[in-house]
């Protein structure tokens, strides 16, 4: 099995599959080659299963591979056009899906799509946050949109809301769950019974929506 070894100042070793489907082994500086080999051998089954799962996900969900992009709960066709400006552009409409004007560079394409999601997220998630904040009679400080691996949202003690731009892959009613959840933290800063009770009052089917992310969240690949 091929893998990349990264020697670092750290106490324990870790094995992970990166986004380019490479096996990355991070080890403490003093760890010997024999010990590294042994460690990888011990985790071979896990590595192979995870790698296989990630490959399937990549082949069925990555928009460059599949030519379709998950946005607001629907898969939209993605077409590429030769763009004569270096900046490139993403155009979306509900009839033809995504049109990406690009020089053809993969990094540029991914950057453009990420930017599109970020811009849409900024507007849409602010609107929803404002709506729920008004309804609950709470106030937030500011909103940040970031791309994160698995965390959909968070709320800080200072009242800052943070959302993962990947939630824009989900249908709008599912996005509403994430927003209500974070805004609700402005009232209950924990996951106490009172928090969940208030969630249920505002959104009686919140559990179903919460489960949606558990079930389909891994498909959110942008
Ligand atoms: Zn929470």
XYZ file of N, CA and C and ligand atoms in Angstrom:
667
model
N 0.832 -1.192 0.000
C 0.000 0.000 0.000
C 0.877 1.256 0.000
N 0.470 2.226 -0.801
C 1.250 3.472 -0.836
C 0.714 4.465 0.172
N 1.607 5.160 0.808
C 1.162 6.194 1.724
C 2.226 7.273 1.903
N 1.775 8.404 2.375
C 2.681 9.529 2.577
C 2.966 9.630 4.078
N 4.229 9.741 4.407
C 4.568 9.881 5.828
C 4.914 11.339 6.117
N 4.278 11.886 7.124
C 4.623 13.245 7.545
C 5.115 13.183 8.987
N 6.381 13.524 9.161
C 6.934 13.526 10.522
C 6.689 14.888 11.151
N 6.105 14.855 12.328
C 5.717 16.106 12.977
C 6.058 16.076 14.450
N 5.991 17.256 15.034
C 6.128 17.324 16.480
C 4.765 16.942 17.045
N 4.584 15.698 17.407
C 3.312 15.232 17.949
C 3.536 13.997 18.805
N 2.561 13.682 19.633
C 2.755 12.572 20.575
C 2.286 11.232 20.009
N 1.181 11.281 19.245
C 0.651 10.024 18.721
C 0.558 10.087 17.201
N 0.431 8.905 16.587
C 0.339 8.847 15.123
C -1.121 8.934 14.696
N -1.346 9.361 13.451
C -2.714 9.351 12.926
C -2.692 8.955 11.456
N -3.736 8.286 11.038
C -3.848 7.895 9.628
C -5.119 8.521 9.078
N -5.017 9.146 7.927
C -6.203 9.755 7.321
C -6.124 9.638 5.811
N -7.291 9.774 5.170
C -7.345 9.794 3.708
C -7.605 11.246 3.342
N -6.750 11.840 2.528
C -6.982 13.250 2.199
C -7.933 13.397 1.011
N -8.210 14.641 0.615
C -9.229 14.849 -0.416
C -8.798 14.344 -1.797
N -7.514 14.123 -1.974
C -7.056 13.539 -3.238
C -6.937 12.018 -3.147
N -7.575 11.458 -2.121
C -7.605 10.019 -1.887
C -6.217 9.408 -1.657
N -5.370 10.163 -1.005
C -4.057 9.629 -0.624
C -4.082 9.265 0.852
N -3.343 8.210 1.174
C -3.267 7.807 2.580
C -2.138 8.619 3.228
N -2.487 9.363 4.243
C -1.489 10.216 4.897
C -1.277 9.738 6.338
N -0.036 9.406 6.641
C 0.282 8.931 7.988
C 1.117 10.000 8.682
N 0.560 10.566 9.738
C 1.304 11.584 10.480
C 1.865 10.939 11.731
N 3.173 11.067 11.895
C 3.814 10.379 13.021
C 4.735 11.316 13.804
N 4.992 10.948 15.056
C 5.967 11.729 15.833
C 7.359 11.597 15.190
N 8.177 12.613 15.338
C 9.492 12.676 14.692
C 10.370 11.441 14.936
N 10.294 10.907 16.126
C 11.206 9.822 16.484
C 10.730 8.435 16.050
N 9.539 8.305 15.485
C 8.983 6.987 15.159
C 9.784 6.304 14.046
N 10.130 5.037 14.248
C 10.966 4.313 13.280
C 10.155 3.814 12.091
N 10.847 3.506 10.987
C 10.200 2.980 9.778
C 9.443 1.692 10.084
N 10.077 0.824 10.899
C 9.450 -0.459 11.252
C 8.141 -0.218 11.999
N 8.173 0.711 12.930
C 6.973 1.004 13.712
C 5.875 1.587 12.826
N 6.283 2.427 11.860
C 5.295 3.023 10.946
C 4.637 1.934 10.098
N 5.496 1.029 9.573
C 4.992 -0.082 8.749
C 3.991 -0.921 9.525
N 4.348 -1.174 10.759
C 3.499 -2.006 11.622
C 2.155 -1.314 11.850
N 2.227 -0.026 12.107
C 1.014 0.761 12.360
C 0.069 0.723 11.154
N 0.663 0.914 9.963
C -0.152 0.905 8.738
C -0.760 -0.481 8.525
N 0.047 -1.514 8.751
C -0.436 -2.895 8.574
C -1.613 -3.175 9.509
N -1.506 -2.698 10.703
C -2.576 -2.914 11.695
C -3.886 -2.236 11.280
N -3.768 -1.150 10.518
C -4.976 -0.411 10.130
C -5.374 -0.627 8.677
N -4.787 -1.673 8.077
C -5.012 -1.890 6.650
C -6.499 -2.032 6.290
N -7.227 -2.799 7.080
C -8.649 -3.010 6.774
C -9.399 -1.678 6.810
N -9.145 -0.916 7.843
C -9.811 0.392 7.954
C -9.453 1.275 6.764
N -8.159 1.306 6.419
C -7.706 2.157 5.311
C -8.394 1.742 4.016
N -8.415 0.423 3.764
C -9.003 -0.034 2.508
C -10.506 0.226 2.421
N -11.219 -0.012 3.522
C -12.667 0.242 3.505
C -12.945 1.734 3.319
N -12.225 2.556 4.062
C -12.445 3.998 3.968
C -12.119 4.522 2.575
N -11.027 4.027 2.029
C -10.596 4.437 0.690
C -11.655 4.076 -0.349
N -12.178 2.871 -0.233
C -13.188 2.399 -1.167
C -14.441 3.283 -1.075
N -14.875 3.538 0.144
C -16.061 4.362 0.373
C -15.876 5.759 -0.215
N -14.708 6.331 0.046
C -14.429 7.683 -0.447
C -14.367 7.728 -1.965
N -13.826 6.653 -2.563
C -13.744 6.605 -4.028
C -15.132 6.586 -4.640
N -16.022 5.783 -4.066
C -17.399 5.690 -4.561
C -18.076 7.058 -4.449
N -17.889 7.680 -3.294
C -18.476 8.991 -3.041
C -17.979 10.011 -4.066
N -16.689 9.979 -4.291
C -16.065 10.902 -5.238
C -16.604 10.670 -6.642
N -16.702 9.392 -7.017
C -17.169 9.095 -8.371
C -18.646 9.393 -8.584
N -19.446 9.324 -7.508
C -20.879 9.559 -7.687
C -21.293 10.986 -7.338
N -20.446 11.709 -6.587
C -20.862 13.031 -6.120
C -20.031 14.206 -6.626
N -18.804 13.951 -7.005
C -17.980 15.103 -7.398
C -18.480 15.687 -8.721
N -18.747 16.980 -8.739
C -19.398 17.565 -9.920
C -18.538 17.561 -11.174
N -17.239 17.564 -10.997
C -16.390 17.520 -12.200
C -16.427 16.108 -12.805
N -16.452 15.105 -11.933
C -16.545 13.712 -12.391
C -17.896 13.412 -13.020
N -18.980 13.907 -12.372
C -20.314 13.471 -12.760
C -21.043 14.436 -13.695
N -20.611 15.695 -13.712
C -21.304 16.676 -14.540
C -22.629 17.121 -13.943
N -22.822 16.871 -12.658
C -24.041 17.368 -11.992
C -23.658 17.833 -10.590
N -24.355 18.867 -10.157
C -23.990 19.497 -8.893
C -25.207 19.606 -7.980
N -25.028 19.165 -6.742
C -26.115 19.204 -5.768
C -26.229 20.609 -5.184
N -27.388 21.232 -5.417
C -27.606 22.600 -4.938
C -29.064 22.742 -4.541
N -29.309 23.161 -3.324
C -30.655 23.307 -2.761
C -31.515 22.050 -2.940
N -30.874 20.905 -2.768
C -31.610 19.643 -2.762
C -31.814 18.983 -4.109
N -31.355 19.634 -5.177
C -31.488 19.034 -6.511
C -30.137 18.892 -7.187
N -30.036 17.883 -8.008
C -28.835 17.752 -8.841
C -29.064 18.521 -10.135
N -28.186 19.484 -10.411
C -28.313 20.302 -11.617
C -27.180 19.955 -12.578
N -27.495 19.970 -13.888
C -26.413 19.709 -14.838
C -25.356 20.827 -14.811
N -24.132 20.428 -15.035
C -23.035 21.410 -15.070
C -22.430 21.376 -16.464
N -22.384 22.530 -17.114
C -21.704 22.570 -18.409
C -20.574 23.592 -18.349
N -19.552 23.303 -19.107
C -18.379 24.176 -19.107
C -18.281 24.913 -20.427
N -17.962 26.182 -20.308
C -17.789 26.987 -21.513
C -16.405 27.592 -21.482
N -15.839 27.714 -22.667
C -14.539 28.348 -22.730
C -14.650 29.820 -22.415
N -14.099 30.206 -21.313
C -14.191 31.613 -20.947
C -12.970 32.346 -21.453
N -13.194 33.500 -22.062
C -11.988 34.200 -22.520
C -11.403 35.130 -21.485
N -12.142 35.330 -20.368
C -11.469 36.085 -19.320
C -10.907 35.137 -18.261
N -9.793 35.521 -17.702
C -9.071 34.670 -16.763
C -9.843 34.438 -15.469
N -10.780 35.353 -15.180
C -11.476 35.266 -13.906
C -12.486 34.141 -13.838
N -13.114 33.863 -14.978
C -14.138 32.831 -14.999
C -15.411 33.285 -14.316
N -16.452 32.469 -14.449
C -17.746 32.888 -13.925
C -18.664 31.681 -13.791
N -19.548 31.721 -12.807
C -20.564 30.685 -12.668
C -21.926 31.321 -12.883
N -22.674 30.771 -13.813
C -24.029 31.268 -14.043
C -24.988 30.137 -13.720
N -25.992 30.452 -12.908
C -26.967 29.415 -12.563
C -28.369 29.866 -12.898
N -29.140 28.993 -13.527
C -30.579 29.219 -13.594
C -31.300 27.880 -13.614
N -32.585 27.928 -13.274
C -33.308 26.684 -13.056
C -33.637 25.936 -14.344
N -33.429 26.544 -15.488
C -33.683 25.818 -16.730
C -32.454 25.030 -17.167
N -31.299 25.686 -17.115
C -30.141 24.965 -17.643
C -29.113 24.570 -16.589
N -29.378 24.868 -15.344
C -28.436 24.475 -14.301
C -27.231 25.388 -14.245
N -26.067 24.780 -14.073
C -24.847 25.564 -13.916
C -24.063 25.668 -15.217
N -23.719 26.880 -15.569
C -22.820 27.103 -16.703
C -21.559 27.721 -16.117
N -20.441 27.052 -16.335
C -19.204 27.576 -15.776
C -18.278 28.041 -16.895
N -18.010 29.333 -16.897
C -17.055 29.873 -17.872
C -15.675 29.777 -17.250
N -14.817 29.033 -17.903
C -13.532 28.736 -17.283
C -12.418 28.571 -18.318
N -11.199 28.718 -17.819
C -10.051 28.445 -18.671
C -9.809 26.934 -18.746
N -10.520 26.190 -17.915
C -10.383 24.737 -17.919
C -9.562 24.216 -16.756
N -8.954 25.117 -16.016
C -8.140 24.730 -14.882
C -9.026 24.246 -13.726
N -8.747 23.034 -13.245
C -9.602 22.430 -12.217
C -9.672 23.274 -10.943
N -8.525 23.801 -10.573
C -8.490 24.608 -9.357
C -9.376 25.852 -9.511
N -9.327 26.428 -10.700
C -10.158 27.602 -10.962
C -11.639 27.232 -10.886
N -11.987 26.097 -11.509
C -13.386 25.653 -11.517
C -13.899 25.464 -10.095
N -13.119 24.755 -9.280
C -13.542 24.503 -7.895
C -13.653 25.808 -7.099
N -12.715 26.689 -7.341
C -12.736 27.979 -6.660
C -13.971 28.783 -7.031
N -14.325 28.744 -8.311
C -15.494 29.492 -8.787
C -16.788 28.969 -8.171
N -16.901 27.644 -8.106
C -18.111 27.047 -7.539
C -18.201 27.368 -6.049
N -17.068 27.300 -5.384
C -17.047 27.615 -3.956
C -17.483 29.062 -3.716
N -17.000 29.933 -4.576
C -17.351 31.354 -4.476
C -18.843 31.574 -4.716
N -19.374 30.859 -5.696
C -20.806 30.945 -5.986
C -21.615 30.538 -4.758
N -21.247 29.399 -4.158
C -21.942 28.925 -2.962
C -21.814 29.939 -1.825
N -20.629 30.488 -1.687
C -20.387 31.423 -0.594
C -21.246 32.677 -0.745
N -21.316 33.170 -1.964
C -22.104 34.384 -2.184
C -23.588 34.148 -1.959
N -24.066 33.010 -2.455
C -25.475 32.679 -2.241
C -25.751 32.449 -0.752
N -24.828 31.765 -0.088
C -24.983 31.449 1.329
C -25.068 32.722 2.155
N -24.225 33.687 1.822
C -24.188 34.946 2.555
C -25.560 35.601 2.575
N -26.191 35.650 1.425
C -27.496 36.298 1.314
C -28.581 35.448 1.964
N -28.635 34.193 1.548
C -29.721 33.327 1.976
C -29.688 33.039 3.481
N -28.513 32.709 3.996
C -28.430 32.352 5.410
C -28.606 33.562 6.315
N -28.278 34.729 5.799
C -28.517 35.947 6.588
C -30.021 36.202 6.698
N -30.700 36.068 5.561
C -32.153 36.266 5.533
C -32.851 35.349 6.530
N -32.473 34.065 6.459
C -33.093 33.079 7.349
C -32.754 33.344 8.812
N -31.492 33.694 9.075
C -31.072 33.974 10.452
C -31.844 35.160 11.006
N -32.013 36.189 10.172
C -32.758 37.374 10.587
C -34.201 37.008 10.934
N -34.770 36.164 10.073
C -36.158 35.763 10.261
C -36.329 35.014 11.593
N -35.443 34.040 11.834
C -35.558 33.258 13.074
C -35.193 34.084 14.300
N -34.216 34.947 14.161
C -33.826 35.785 15.301
C -34.994 36.673 15.719
N -35.697 37.231 14.714
C -36.843 38.079 15.006
C -37.935 37.263 15.685
N -38.140 36.052 15.174
C -39.190 35.196 15.723
C -38.903 34.812 17.176
N -37.631 34.545 17.461
C -37.269 34.115 18.821
C -36.958 35.308 19.736
N -36.925 36.491 19.155
C -36.616 37.675 19.950
C -35.183 37.684 20.457
N -34.271 37.232 19.619
C -32.849 37.238 19.999
C -32.057 38.030 18.958
N -30.811 38.331 19.311
C -29.965 39.063 18.364
C -28.621 38.385 18.233
N -28.147 38.297 17.019
C -26.800 37.739 16.826
C -25.847 38.880 16.528
N -24.571 38.577 16.611
C -23.576 39.608 16.359
C -23.184 39.638 14.888
N -22.574 38.567 14.404
C -22.303 38.515 12.957
C -22.362 37.084 12.431
N -22.365 36.978 11.124
C -22.450 35.660 10.479
C -21.171 35.408 9.677
N -20.624 34.221 9.818
C -19.458 33.826 9.014
C -19.832 32.586 8.213
N -19.417 32.552 6.971
C -19.657 31.384 6.119
C -18.306 30.754 5.802
N -18.178 29.469 6.076
C -16.912 28.785 5.796
C -17.186 27.426 5.198
N -16.157 26.865 4.577
C -16.288 25.493 4.106
C -15.653 24.608 5.168
N -16.434 23.668 5.688
C -15.923 22.769 6.710
C -16.220 21.329 6.313
N -15.498 20.412 6.925
C -15.681 19.012 6.538
C -17.070 18.499 6.927
N -17.392 18.514 8.207
C -18.647 17.890 8.613
C -19.512 18.754 9.515
N -18.969 19.832 10.026
C -19.755 20.648 10.931
C -20.648 21.594 10.131
N -21.950 21.597 10.431
C -22.870 22.373 9.595
C -23.042 23.811 10.076
N -22.899 23.985 11.369
C -23.050 25.336 11.878
C -22.576 25.425 13.305
N -22.401 26.648 13.795
C -22.065 26.819 15.201
C -22.461 28.219 15.657
N -22.518 28.379 16.961
C -22.869 29.663 17.542
C -21.909 29.894 18.700
N -21.252 31.039 18.695
C -20.261 31.292 19.748
C -20.889 32.019 20.931
N -20.166 32.031 22.013
C -20.603 32.745 23.225
C -20.829 34.230 22.945
N -20.082 34.753 21.966
C -20.196 36.177 21.635
C -21.410 36.453 20.733
N -22.119 35.359 20.391
C -23.304 35.539 19.563
C -23.002 35.576 18.070
N -21.854 34.993 17.696
C -21.518 34.914 16.271
C -22.007 33.599 15.689
N -22.713 33.692 14.583
C -23.197 32.489 13.918
C -22.235 32.111 12.815
N -21.982 30.818 12.689
C -21.103 30.364 11.616
C -21.781 29.207 10.897
N -21.771 29.279 9.566
C -22.409 28.221 8.782
C -21.428 27.641 7.778
N -21.601 26.352 7.547
C -20.817 25.666 6.535
C -21.471 25.935 5.174
N -20.709 26.430 4.222
C -21.339 26.776 2.940
C -21.910 25.552 2.235
N -21.443 24.347 2.643
C -21.953 23.131 2.023
C -23.421 22.865 2.339
N -23.990 23.546 3.375
C -25.410 23.286 3.649
C -26.301 23.776 2.515
N -25.754 24.572 1.609
C -26.539 24.988 0.457
C -26.791 23.840 -0.527
N -26.167 22.713 -0.301
C -26.476 21.517 -1.096
C -27.850 20.968 -0.681
N -28.241 21.214 0.550
C -29.474 20.638 1.100
C -30.714 21.398 0.634
N -31.886 20.746 0.678
C -33.134 21.452 0.368
C -33.377 22.569 1.387
N -34.142 23.574 0.997
C -34.308 24.743 1.860
C -34.912 24.406 3.235
N -35.852 23.436 3.287
C -36.434 23.125 4.602
C -35.403 22.479 5.531
N -34.416 21.815 4.954
C -33.358 21.208 5.772
C -32.364 22.291 6.235
N -32.095 23.231 5.351
C -31.212 24.350 5.718
C -31.828 25.110 6.896
N -33.155 25.243 6.842
C -33.861 25.963 7.900
C -33.598 25.338 9.270
N -33.451 24.009 9.293
C -33.159 23.350 10.571
C -31.822 23.835 11.140
N -30.793 23.847 10.301
C -29.460 24.257 10.775
C -29.509 25.695 11.305
N -30.182 26.548 10.568
C -30.246 27.962 10.962
C -31.023 28.121 12.275
N -32.174 27.466 12.356
C -32.947 27.573 13.599
C -32.138 27.035 14.785
N -31.453 25.910 14.553
C -30.631 25.301 15.616
C -29.605 26.315 16.143
N -28.890 26.950 15.238
C -27.849 27.894 15.687
C -28.451 29.148 16.320
N -29.523 29.648 15.726
C -30.159 30.847 16.296
C -30.740 30.517 17.678
N -31.250 29.293 17.821
C -31.802 28.868 19.113
C -30.731 28.892 20.212
N -29.470 28.682 19.819
C -28.381 28.732 20.799
C -28.202 30.135 21.389
N -28.752 31.137 20.735
C -28.680 32.486 21.295
C -29.615 32.600 22.505
N -30.532 31.651 22.575
C -31.438 31.620 23.719
C -30.977 30.577 24.738
N -30.623 29.412 24.258
C -30.113 28.331 25.121
C -28.726 27.955 24.626
N -27.707 28.363 25.392
C -26.356 28.091 24.896
C -25.868 26.684 25.280
N -26.599 25.665 24.878
C -26.240 24.274 25.190
C -27.245 23.373 24.483
N -27.106 22.074 24.703
C -28.099 21.163 24.136
C -28.944 20.569 25.259
N -29.423 21.416 26.120
C -30.225 20.980 27.265
C -31.621 20.558 26.805
N -32.364 19.992 27.734
C -33.754 19.617 27.433
C -34.551 20.830 26.975
N -34.283 21.951 27.628
C -35.003 23.179 27.287
C -34.733 23.576 25.832
N -33.483 23.371 25.410
C -33.124 23.685 24.026
C -33.966 22.852 23.056
N -33.958 21.525 23.275
C -34.675 20.643 22.341
C -36.189 20.848 22.411
N -36.679 21.203 23.570
C -38.106 21.451 23.717
C -38.489 22.690 22.891
N -37.665 23.713 23.000
C -37.922 24.928 22.228
C -37.805 24.655 20.727
N -36.859 23.795 20.355
C -36.704 23.420 18.939
C -37.995 22.769 18.448
N -38.503 21.868 19.266
C -39.714 21.147 18.869
C -40.915 22.078 18.732
N -40.964 23.065 19.603
C -42.066 24.025 19.528
C -42.029 24.826 18.227
N -40.818 25.229 17.848
C -40.667 26.039 16.634
C -40.749 25.199 15.367
N -40.227 23.973 15.456
C -40.114 23.121 14.270
C -40.433 21.685 14.689
N -41.726 21.356 14.705
C -42.128 20.052 15.250
C -41.425 18.844 14.607
N -41.037 18.951 13.339
C -40.382 17.803 12.692
C -38.857 17.986 12.615
N -38.292 18.686 13.598
C -36.855 18.965 13.535
C -35.999 17.707 13.498
N -36.466 16.624 14.116
C -35.671 15.384 14.156
C -35.460 14.809 12.762
N -36.519 14.834 11.987
C -36.451 14.333 10.617
C -35.424 15.155 9.828
N -35.448 16.444 10.040
C -34.519 17.322 9.308
C -33.093 17.129 9.788
N -32.945 16.919 11.076
C -31.621 16.688 11.650
C -31.030 15.402 11.062
N -31.887 14.379 10.958
C -31.424 13.106 10.409
C -31.040 13.180 8.948
N -31.662 14.101 8.252
C -31.328 14.270 6.831
C -29.827 14.525 6.683
N -29.284 15.381 7.535
C -27.866 15.710 7.438
C -26.983 14.518 7.780
N -27.449 13.725 8.753
C -26.682 12.531 9.116
C -26.648 11.557 7.949
N -27.796 11.457 7.269
C -27.907 10.483 6.194
C -27.266 10.948 4.887
N -27.470 12.208 4.530
C -27.037 12.663 3.210
C -25.889 13.657 3.220
N -25.513 14.105 4.401
C -24.468 15.115 4.508
C -23.163 14.758 3.806
N -22.854 13.468 3.771
C -21.598 13.061 3.122
C -21.617 13.307 1.605
N -22.833 13.465 1.050
C -22.921 13.732 -0.393
C -22.651 15.194 -0.752
N -22.539 16.019 0.264
C -22.334 17.442 -0.005
C -20.879 17.671 -0.382
N -20.588 17.526 -1.659
C -19.207 17.695 -2.101
C -19.089 18.859 -3.055
N -18.542 19.937 -2.569
C -18.267 21.027 -3.508
C -16.834 21.455 -3.290
Zn -26.014 22.950 18.757
